[in-house]
Amino acid sequence: MKKIFLYIMIVGSVLSLNSCLEEISSEASLDASSELAEDDVNKLLVGLYRKVRHPNNYGYFAVMTSEIMADNYKPVKFQFFQVQNIYEHNVPSNDLLLRNLYVDFYAGIDRANTILKSPSANKDQKGKAKFYRAYTYLRLFDLYERVPIIDENYNRQPIAPSSKEDVLNFIIEDLKYGKENMVEFDGKNVGLSSKVPTKEAAAALLARVYRLKGDLAAAANEAEYVIGTNKFSIAQNPKERDSEVITMLKGNKAEEAGSWGWIMSYEARNWNCFAAADDLLNLISDNDTRRALFDFDKKDERNGYVFSNKYKTQYNSDLLVVRIPEMYLISAEAGNTNRLRELQNIRNSTLSLEDERRLEMSFEWTRWQDLKLSKKQDYVLPYPQQAVDSNPLLK
């Protein structure tokens, strides 16, 4: 982990969206407006994948910001006052981390738009680009709500932020395209399929976004579609979750793309460090299988702190995008109560739906929006001053 603001980028092996892990360093030099080979477009996709997974020098905070603003964390130490500002909902417009969050999310969107403008990109490749664009806009929505919608036709002129509803509608249209045009999840090759966007991944993210929009019927339809494929199942042991993962972004130790697991561990106690919140821990009964995701047995030797072990701690945590239990919870929220019972039978739990969702989805970057949907939070990050200075319509 880099513990100072100077960050040294280490180029290593990354996941090829076409077949396997390969080292890519040439995607930035490709001209998307020219006729490219399929492999060249895949290189552009790898560049997009890397940017979405690790947006900037502090990419782990780009991933964690919404969760830091929520209530699942118990801070152990703040090494950076900027992180404390996020936790306390007191972020100034000239904040360094704030600036990076905004600018570098849009850098990922720009990479997606580059692929979408390529005449060589096929429908599956465009579907993947739209999936990652939608996912990045969802991150922006979590933090700022109203943001400018920049698509592949953007003319680089100042642009006003769109309404919350329009941002969600834009995300939905991108995901619909992805669902229609991306390849299906290959149940015989779970290891690869879970690391790239698929038709099922788009449907699962659609379920989440429809829920945010307040359309539970549409959310449940997408959730049931994913459940009905029978390609995913809730694991008896939640630490062995391969069967649950619909899609994720693979961690990369060489690039320190995946450091949130370390930040959420006792090993980070002298840096920026977060344990699990007490009221979250209080939801976990002795028989709940998810108890294994928390280090209760080390509480006394760690000054009373209990840490989550949901993620690896070697700077290579996978970024979970969506898992099948969320689909059961969304369907249950829409009235399909049997789905809640199915999940609870496996987890050995009798929590309310709201608490079940909080525990099951903890540290998967959804809690902040749950708090907003329940009217328990209304804080919105300010636009970065630098972005406002360069775009006078951003207000």
CSV table of C-alpha atoms in Angstrom, one decimal:
chain,number,residue,atom,x,y,z
A,1,MET,CA,0.0,0.0,0.0
A,2,LYS,CA,1.2,3.4,-0.8
A,3,LYS,CA,1.0,5.5,2.3
A,4,ILE,CA,2.1,8.9,0.8
A,5,PHE,CA,0.4,11.0,-2.0
A,6,LEU,CA,3.1,10.1,-4.5
A,7,TYR,CA,1.8,7.1,-6.4
A,8,ILE,CA,4.0,5.0,-8.7
A,9,MET,CA,2.0,3.1,-11.3
A,10,ILE,CA,3.2,-0.5,-11.8
A,11,VAL,CA,2.2,-2.0,-15.1
A,12,GLY,CA,1.5,-5.7,-14.9
A,13,SER,CA,-0.7,-8.4,-16.2
A,14,VAL,CA,-4.4,-7.6,-16.5
A,15,LEU,CA,-7.4,-9.6,-17.6
A,16,SER,CA,-8.1,-9.7,-21.3
A,17,LEU,CA,-11.8,-9.4,-22.0
A,18,ASN,CA,-11.4,-11.8,-24.9
A,19,SER,CA,-9.9,-14.9,-23.4
A,20,CYS,CA,-7.2,-14.8,-20.7
A,21,LEU,CA,-4.7,-12.7,-18.7
A,22,GLU,CA,-2.3,-10.8,-20.9
A,23,GLU,CA,-0.1,-7.7,-20.6
A,24,ILE,CA,-1.6,-4.7,-22.4
A,25,SER,CA,0.2,-1.4,-22.9
A,26,SER,CA,-0.8,-0.2,-26.3
A,27,GLU,CA,-4.5,0.5,-26.0
A,28,ALA,CA,-4.0,4.3,-25.7
A,29,SER,CA,-2.2,4.5,-29.0
A,30,LEU,CA,-5.1,3.0,-31.0
A,31,ASP,CA,-7.2,5.3,-33.2
A,32,ALA,CA,-10.8,4.2,-32.6
A,33,SER,CA,-12.0,6.1,-35.6
A,34,SER,CA,-10.0,3.9,-38.0
A,35,GLU,CA,-10.8,0.4,-39.0
A,36,LEU,CA,-9.5,-1.8,-36.2
A,37,ALA,CA,-9.2,-5.5,-35.8
A,38,GLU,CA,-11.4,-7.2,-33.2
A,39,ASP,CA,-8.3,-7.7,-31.0
A,40,ASP,CA,-7.6,-4.0,-31.2
A,41,VAL,CA,-11.0,-3.2,-29.9
A,42,ASN,CA,-10.5,-5.7,-27.1
A,43,LYS,CA,-7.3,-3.8,-26.2
A,44,LEU,CA,-9.4,-0.7,-25.9
A,45,LEU,CA,-11.8,-2.6,-23.7
A,46,VAL,CA,-9.0,-3.7,-21.5
A,47,GLY,CA,-8.0,-0.1,-21.1
A,48,LEU,CA,-11.6,0.7,-20.1
A,49,TYR,CA,-11.7,-2.3,-17.7
A,50,ARG,CA,-8.5,-1.0,-15.9
A,51,LYS,CA,-9.9,2.5,-15.6
A,52,VAL,CA,-13.2,1.3,-14.2
A,53,ARG,CA,-11.5,-1.0,-11.8
A,54,HIS,CA,-8.9,1.5,-10.6
A,55,PRO,CA,-10.0,5.0,-11.7
A,56,ASN,CA,-7.0,6.9,-10.3
A,57,ASN,CA,-4.0,6.9,-7.9
A,58,TYR,CA,-6.4,6.5,-5.0
A,59,GLY,CA,-8.7,4.1,-6.8
A,60,TYR,CA,-9.5,2.2,-3.7
A,61,PHE,CA,-11.2,5.3,-2.3
A,62,ALA,CA,-13.1,5.9,-5.5
A,63,VAL,CA,-14.6,2.4,-4.9
A,64,MET,CA,-15.1,2.9,-1.1
A,65,THR,CA,-16.4,6.5,-0.9
A,66,SER,CA,-20.1,5.7,-0.9
A,67,GLU,CA,-19.6,3.0,1.7
A,68,ILE,CA,-17.5,5.4,3.9
A,69,MET,CA,-20.3,7.9,3.8
A,70,ALA,CA,-22.8,5.2,4.9
A,71,ASP,CA,-23.0,3.4,8.3
A,72,ASN,CA,-21.4,0.0,7.9
A,73,TYR,CA,-17.9,1.2,8.8
A,74,LYS,CA,-16.4,1.9,12.3
A,75,PRO,CA,-13.3,4.1,11.7
A,76,VAL,CA,-10.1,2.9,13.4
A,77,LYS,CA,-7.8,5.6,12.1
A,78,PHE,CA,-7.8,8.5,9.6
A,79,GLN,CA,-4.4,9.0,8.1
A,80,PHE,CA,-5.9,11.5,5.5
A,81,PHE,CA,-8.2,14.2,6.7
A,82,GLN,CA,-9.9,14.0,3.3
A,83,VAL,CA,-11.1,10.5,4.2
A,84,GLN,CA,-12.4,11.8,7.5
A,85,ASN,CA,-14.2,14.6,5.7
A,86,ILE,CA,-16.0,11.9,3.6
A,87,TYR,CA,-17.0,9.9,6.7
A,88,GLU,CA,-18.3,13.1,8.4
A,89,HIS,CA,-20.1,14.4,5.3
A,90,ASN,CA,-18.1,17.5,5.3
A,91,VAL,CA,-16.2,17.5,2.0
A,92,PRO,CA,-15.2,21.0,0.6
A,93,SER,CA,-15.4,21.6,-3.1
A,94,ASN,CA,-11.6,22.0,-3.3
A,95,ASP,CA,-10.9,18.6,-1.8
A,96,LEU,CA,-8.2,16.6,-3.6
A,97,LEU,CA,-9.9,13.2,-3.4
A,98,LEU,CA,-13.2,14.8,-4.5
A,99,ARG,CA,-11.5,16.2,-7.6
A,100,ASN,CA,-10.0,12.8,-8.5
A,101,LEU,CA,-13.3,11.0,-8.1
A,102,TYR,CA,-15.1,13.2,-10.5
A,103,VAL,CA,-12.5,13.7,-13.2
A,104,ASP,CA,-11.3,10.1,-13.4
A,105,PHE,CA,-14.8,8.6,-13.5
A,106,TYR,CA,-15.4,10.7,-16.6
A,107,ALA,CA,-12.0,9.5,-17.9
A,108,GLY,CA,-13.5,6.0,-17.8
A,109,ILE,CA,-16.6,7.2,-19.5
A,110,ASP,CA,-14.5,8.8,-22.2
A,111,ARG,CA,-12.8,5.5,-22.8
A,112,ALA,CA,-16.2,3.8,-23.2
A,113,ASN,CA,-17.3,6.5,-25.7
A,114,THR,CA,-14.1,5.9,-27.7
A,115,ILE,CA,-15.1,2.3,-28.2
A,116,LEU,CA,-18.7,3.1,-29.0
A,117,LYS,CA,-17.4,5.4,-31.8
A,118,SER,CA,-15.3,2.7,-33.3
A,119,PRO,CA,-16.7,1.4,-36.6
A,120,SER,CA,-15.0,-1.9,-35.9
A,121,ALA,CA,-16.6,-2.6,-32.6
A,122,ASN,CA,-19.2,-5.4,-32.7
A,123,LYS,CA,-22.4,-5.5,-30.7
A,124,ASP,CA,-20.9,-7.6,-27.9
A,125,GLN,CA,-18.0,-5.2,-27.5
A,126,LYS,CA,-20.3,-2.2,-27.6
A,127,GLY,CA,-22.5,-3.9,-25.0
A,128,LYS,CA,-19.5,-4.2,-22.7
A,129,ALA,CA,-18.5,-0.6,-23.2
A,130,LYS,CA,-22.1,0.5,-22.4
A,131,PHE,CA,-22.1,-1.8,-19.3
A,132,TYR,CA,-19.0,-0.2,-17.9
A,133,ARG,CA,-20.3,3.3,-18.9
A,134,ALA,CA,-23.5,2.6,-17.0
A,135,TYR,CA,-21.6,1.2,-14.0
A,136,THR,CA,-19.5,4.3,-13.9
A,137,TYR,CA,-22.5,6.6,-14.2
A,138,LEU,CA,-24.0,4.7,-11.3
A,139,ARG,CA,-20.9,5.5,-9.2
A,140,LEU,CA,-21.3,9.1,-10.1
A,141,PHE,CA,-25.0,9.0,-9.2
A,142,ASP,CA,-24.1,7.6,-5.8
A,143,LEU,CA,-21.9,10.5,-5.1
A,144,TYR,CA,-23.3,13.5,-6.9
A,145,GLU,CA,-26.8,12.4,-8.1
A,146,ARG,CA,-27.2,15.1,-10.8
A,147,VAL,CA,-24.3,14.8,-13.3
A,148,PRO,CA,-23.7,15.8,-16.9
A,149,ILE,CA,-24.5,13.0,-19.3
A,150,ILE,CA,-21.6,12.7,-21.8
A,151,ASP,CA,-22.1,10.1,-24.5
A,152,GLU,CA,-20.2,9.2,-27.7
A,153,ASN,CA,-21.6,12.3,-29.5
A,154,TYR,CA,-20.3,14.8,-26.9
A,155,ASN,CA,-18.8,17.9,-28.5
A,156,ARG,CA,-16.5,18.9,-25.7
A,157,GLN,CA,-18.5,22.0,-24.8
A,158,PRO,CA,-19.8,23.0,-21.4
A,159,ILE,CA,-22.7,20.9,-20.4
A,160,ALA,CA,-25.3,21.2,-17.6
A,161,PRO,CA,-25.9,18.3,-15.2
A,162,SER,CA,-29.0,16.2,-16.0
A,163,SER,CA,-31.7,15.4,-13.5
A,164,LYS,CA,-31.5,12.3,-11.2
A,165,GLU,CA,-34.2,10.7,-13.3
A,166,ASP,CA,-32.5,11.3,-16.6
A,167,VAL,CA,-29.2,9.9,-15.3
A,168,LEU,CA,-30.9,6.7,-14.2
A,169,ASN,CA,-32.8,6.5,-17.5
A,170,PHE,CA,-29.5,6.8,-19.4
A,171,ILE,CA,-28.0,4.1,-17.3
A,172,ILE,CA,-31.0,1.9,-17.9
A,173,GLU,CA,-30.8,2.4,-21.7
A,174,ASP,CA,-27.1,1.4,-21.7
A,175,LEU,CA,-27.9,-1.7,-19.7
A,176,LYS,CA,-30.8,-2.7,-21.9
A,177,TYR,CA,-28.4,-2.6,-24.9
A,178,GLY,CA,-26.0,-4.7,-23.0
A,179,LYS,CA,-28.6,-7.2,-22.0
A,180,GLU,CA,-29.7,-7.5,-25.6
A,181,ASN,CA,-26.3,-7.7,-27.3
A,182,MET,CA,-23.7,-9.2,-24.9
A,183,VAL,CA,-22.9,-12.9,-24.8
A,184,GLU,CA,-24.5,-15.0,-22.1
A,185,PHE,CA,-22.8,-16.1,-18.9
A,186,ASP,CA,-21.1,-19.4,-19.6
A,187,GLY,CA,-21.9,-21.7,-16.7
A,188,LYS,CA,-19.2,-24.1,-17.8
A,189,ASN,CA,-16.5,-21.4,-17.5
A,190,VAL,CA,-17.5,-19.5,-14.4
A,191,GLY,CA,-14.0,-18.3,-13.7
A,192,LEU,CA,-13.9,-16.3,-16.9
A,193,SER,CA,-17.5,-15.4,-17.3
A,194,SER,CA,-17.7,-13.8,-13.9
A,195,LYS,CA,-14.9,-11.5,-14.8
A,196,VAL,CA,-16.5,-9.9,-17.8
A,197,PRO,CA,-19.9,-8.3,-18.4
A,198,THR,CA,-22.5,-10.6,-19.8
A,199,LYS,CA,-26.2,-10.6,-20.6
A,200,GLU,CA,-27.0,-11.7,-17.1
A,201,ALA,CA,-24.8,-9.0,-15.5
A,202,ALA,CA,-26.6,-6.3,-17.4
A,203,ALA,CA,-30.0,-7.7,-16.2
A,204,ALA,CA,-28.8,-7.8,-12.6
A,205,LEU,CA,-27.5,-4.2,-12.7
A,206,LEU,CA,-30.8,-3.3,-14.3
A,207,ALA,CA,-32.6,-4.8,-11.4
A,208,ARG,CA,-30.6,-2.6,-9.0
A,209,VAL,CA,-31.2,0.6,-11.0
A,210,TYR,CA,-34.9,0.0,-11.5
A,211,ARG,CA,-35.1,-0.3,-7.7
A,212,LEU,CA,-33.3,3.0,-7.3
A,213,LYS,CA,-35.8,4.5,-9.6
A,214,GLY,CA,-38.7,3.2,-7.6
A,215,ASP,CA,-39.9,0.7,-10.2
A,216,LEU,CA,-40.0,-2.5,-8.1
A,217,ALA,CA,-42.0,-4.4,-10.6
A,218,ALA,CA,-39.4,-3.9,-13.3
A,219,ALA,CA,-36.6,-4.6,-10.8
A,220,ALA,CA,-38.2,-7.9,-9.8
A,221,ASN,CA,-38.7,-8.9,-13.5
A,222,GLU,CA,-34.9,-8.5,-14.1
A,223,ALA,CA,-34.0,-10.2,-10.8
A,224,GLU,CA,-36.3,-13.2,-11.6
A,225,TYR,CA,-34.8,-13.4,-15.1
A,226,VAL,CA,-31.3,-13.8,-13.6
A,227,ILE,CA,-32.5,-16.2,-10.9
A,228,GLY,CA,-34.3,-18.2,-13.6
A,229,THR,CA,-31.2,-18.8,-15.7
A,230,ASN,CA,-30.1,-21.3,-12.9
A,231,LYS,CA,-26.5,-20.3,-13.5
A,232,PHE,CA,-26.0,-18.8,-10.1
A,233,SER,CA,-26.8,-20.1,-6.6
A,234,ILE,CA,-26.5,-18.8,-3.0
A,235,ALA,CA,-23.4,-20.6,-1.5
A,236,GLN,CA,-23.8,-22.6,1.7
A,237,ASN,CA,-20.4,-21.1,2.8
A,238,PRO,CA,-20.5,-17.4,2.0
A,239,LYS,CA,-16.7,-17.3,1.8
A,240,GLU,CA,-16.8,-19.6,-1.2
A,241,ARG,CA,-18.9,-17.4,-3.4
A,242,ASP,CA,-17.9,-18.4,-6.9
A,243,SER,CA,-21.5,-19.7,-7.5
A,244,GLU,CA,-22.9,-16.3,-6.4
A,245,VAL,CA,-20.9,-13.9,-8.5
A,246,ILE,CA,-22.7,-12.6,-11.5
A,247,THR,CA,-19.9,-10.2,-12.4
A,248,MET,CA,-16.9,-8.6,-10.7
A,249,LEU,CA,-13.7,-6.7,-11.6
A,250,LYS,CA,-10.6,-8.8,-10.9
A,251,GLY,CA,-8.1,-7.4,-8.4
A,252,ASN,CA,-4.5,-6.9,-9.5
A,253,LYS,CA,-1.8,-6.9,-6.8
A,254,ALA,CA,0.9,-5.5,-9.2
A,255,GLU,CA,-1.2,-2.4,-9.8
A,256,GLU,CA,-2.6,-2.3,-6.2
A,257,ALA,CA,-6.0,-2.4,-7.9
A,258,GLY,CA,-8.0,-3.8,-5.0
A,259,SER,CA,-6.7,-2.3,-1.7
A,260,TRP,CA,-10.1,-1.9,0.0
A,261,GLY,CA,-9.7,-5.4,1.6
A,262,TRP,CA,-6.4,-4.2,3.2
A,263,ILE,CA,-8.0,-0.9,4.3
A,264,MET,CA,-10.8,-2.9,5.9
A,265,SER,CA,-8.3,-5.1,7.8
A,266,TYR,CA,-6.4,-4.9,11.1
A,267,GLU,CA,-3.2,-4.7,9.0
A,268,ALA,CA,-4.1,-1.1,8.0
A,269,ARG,CA,-4.6,0.1,11.6
A,270,ASN,CA,-1.9,2.6,11.4
A,271,TRP,CA,-3.1,4.1,8.1
A,272,ASN,CA,-6.7,4.8,6.9
A,273,CYS,CA,-8.5,1.9,8.5
A,274,PHE,CA,-12.1,0.8,8.9
A,275,ALA,CA,-13.6,-2.0,11.0
A,276,ALA,CA,-17.2,-3.1,10.9
A,277,ALA,CA,-19.8,-0.9,12.6
A,278,ASP,CA,-21.2,-2.2,15.9
A,279,ASP,CA,-24.9,-2.1,14.8
A,280,LEU,CA,-24.0,-4.1,11.7
A,281,LEU,CA,-22.3,-6.7,13.9
A,282,ASN,CA,-25.3,-6.9,16.2
A,283,LEU,CA,-27.3,-8.3,13.3
A,284,ILE,CA,-25.2,-11.4,13.1
A,285,SER,CA,-26.5,-14.3,15.2
A,286,ASP,CA,-24.2,-17.1,16.4
A,287,ASN,CA,-25.7,-19.5,13.8
A,288,ASP,CA,-25.7,-17.1,10.8
A,289,THR,CA,-23.4,-18.5,8.2
A,290,ARG,CA,-22.2,-14.9,7.4
A,291,ARG,CA,-20.5,-14.8,10.8
A,292,ALA,CA,-17.6,-16.4,9.0
A,293,LEU,CA,-17.1,-13.2,7.0
A,294,PHE,CA,-16.1,-11.3,10.2
A,295,ASP,CA,-13.2,-11.9,12.6
A,296,PHE,CA,-15.1,-12.1,15.8
A,297,ASP,CA,-12.6,-14.5,17.4
A,298,LYS,CA,-9.8,-11.8,17.2
A,299,LYS,CA,-11.9,-9.0,18.7
A,300,ASP,CA,-10.2,-9.0,22.2
A,301,GLU,CA,-6.7,-8.8,20.7
A,302,ARG,CA,-7.7,-6.0,18.4
A,303,ASN,CA,-8.9,-3.4,20.9
A,304,GLY,CA,-12.5,-4.5,20.5
A,305,TYR,CA,-12.6,-4.0,16.7
A,306,VAL,CA,-14.1,-6.6,14.5
A,307,PHE,CA,-13.0,-6.6,10.9
A,308,SER,CA,-14.6,-8.0,7.8
A,309,ASN,CA,-12.7,-10.6,5.8
A,310,LYS,CA,-15.0,-10.5,2.8
A,311,TYR,CA,-12.1,-9.4,0.7
A,312,LYS,CA,-8.4,-10.3,0.2
A,313,THR,CA,-5.9,-8.1,2.1
A,314,GLN,CA,-2.9,-8.3,-0.3
A,315,TYR,CA,-4.0,-5.2,-2.4
A,316,ASN,CA,-5.7,-7.5,-4.8
A,317,SER,CA,-9.4,-7.6,-3.7
A,318,ASP,CA,-11.8,-8.4,-6.4
A,319,LEU,CA,-14.4,-5.6,-6.9
A,320,LEU,CA,-17.8,-7.3,-6.5
A,321,VAL,CA,-20.2,-5.7,-8.9
A,322,VAL,CA,-23.3,-7.9,-8.3
A,323,ARG,CA,-24.1,-11.2,-6.7
A,324,ILE,CA,-27.2,-13.5,-6.9
A,325,PRO,CA,-28.3,-12.9,-3.3
A,326,GLU,CA,-29.1,-9.3,-4.2
A,327,MET,CA,-31.5,-10.6,-6.8
A,328,TYR,CA,-33.3,-12.6,-4.2
A,329,LEU,CA,-33.6,-9.6,-1.9
A,330,ILE,CA,-34.9,-7.3,-4.7
A,331,SER,CA,-37.5,-9.9,-5.7
A,332,ALA,CA,-38.5,-10.3,-2.1
A,333,GLU,CA,-38.9,-6.5,-1.7
A,334,ALA,CA,-41.3,-6.6,-4.7
A,335,GLY,CA,-43.5,-9.0,-2.9
A,336,ASN,CA,-42.0,-12.4,-3.7
A,337,THR,CA,-41.6,-13.4,-0.1
A,338,ASN,CA,-40.5,-16.9,-0.8
A,339,ARG,CA,-37.2,-15.5,-2.1
A,340,LEU,CA,-36.4,-14.1,1.3
A,341,ARG,CA,-37.2,-17.4,2.9
A,342,GLU,CA,-34.9,-19.2,0.4
A,343,LEU,CA,-32.0,-16.9,1.3
A,344,GLN,CA,-32.6,-17.1,5.0
A,345,ASN,CA,-32.8,-20.9,5.0
A,346,ILE,CA,-29.3,-21.0,3.5
A,347,ARG,CA,-27.9,-18.2,5.8
A,348,ASN,CA,-29.6,-19.5,9.0
A,349,SER,CA,-31.1,-16.1,9.6
A,350,THR,CA,-34.5,-14.6,10.6
A,351,LEU,CA,-33.8,-10.9,10.1
A,352,SER,CA,-36.2,-8.4,8.6
A,353,LEU,CA,-35.8,-7.8,4.9
A,354,GLU,CA,-34.2,-4.4,5.6
A,355,ASP,CA,-31.6,-5.9,8.0
A,356,GLU,CA,-31.1,-8.9,5.8
A,357,ARG,CA,-30.2,-6.6,2.9
A,358,ARG,CA,-27.8,-4.6,5.0
A,359,LEU,CA,-25.9,-7.6,6.3
A,360,GLU,CA,-25.9,-9.5,3.0
A,361,MET,CA,-24.8,-6.5,0.9
A,362,SER,CA,-22.4,-5.0,3.5
A,363,PHE,CA,-19.2,-3.6,1.9
A,364,GLU,CA,-20.5,-4.0,-1.6
A,365,TRP,CA,-21.1,-0.3,-2.2
A,366,THR,CA,-24.9,-0.3,-2.1
A,367,ARG,CA,-25.6,0.8,1.5
A,368,TRP,CA,-25.5,4.5,0.8
A,369,GLN,CA,-28.3,4.3,-1.7
A,370,ASP,CA,-30.3,2.2,0.7
A,371,LEU,CA,-30.0,4.9,3.3
A,372,LYS,CA,-31.2,7.5,0.8
A,373,LEU,CA,-34.1,5.4,-0.4
A,374,SER,CA,-35.3,5.0,3.3
A,375,LYS,CA,-34.9,8.8,3.8
A,376,LYS,CA,-32.2,8.3,6.4
A,377,GLN,CA,-29.6,10.3,4.4
A,378,ASP,CA,-29.7,13.1,2.0
A,379,TYR,CA,-26.1,14.3,1.8
A,380,VAL,CA,-24.7,14.9,-1.7
A,381,LEU,CA,-21.0,15.6,-2.4
A,382,PRO,CA,-20.3,19.0,-3.9
A,383,TYR,CA,-19.0,19.3,-7.4
A,384,PRO,CA,-15.2,19.7,-7.4
A,385,GLN,CA,-14.3,23.4,-7.7
A,386,GLN,CA,-11.9,22.6,-10.6
A,387,ALA,CA,-14.8,21.0,-12.5
A,388,VAL,CA,-17.0,24.0,-11.9
A,389,ASP,CA,-14.3,26.4,-13.0
A,390,SER,CA,-13.9,24.5,-16.3
A,391,ASN,CA,-17.7,24.0,-16.8
A,392,PRO,CA,-19.7,27.0,-15.8
A,393,LEU,CA,-23.0,25.1,-16.4
A,394,LEU,CA,-22.1,22.7,-13.6
A,395,LYS,CA,-24.3,24.0,-10.8
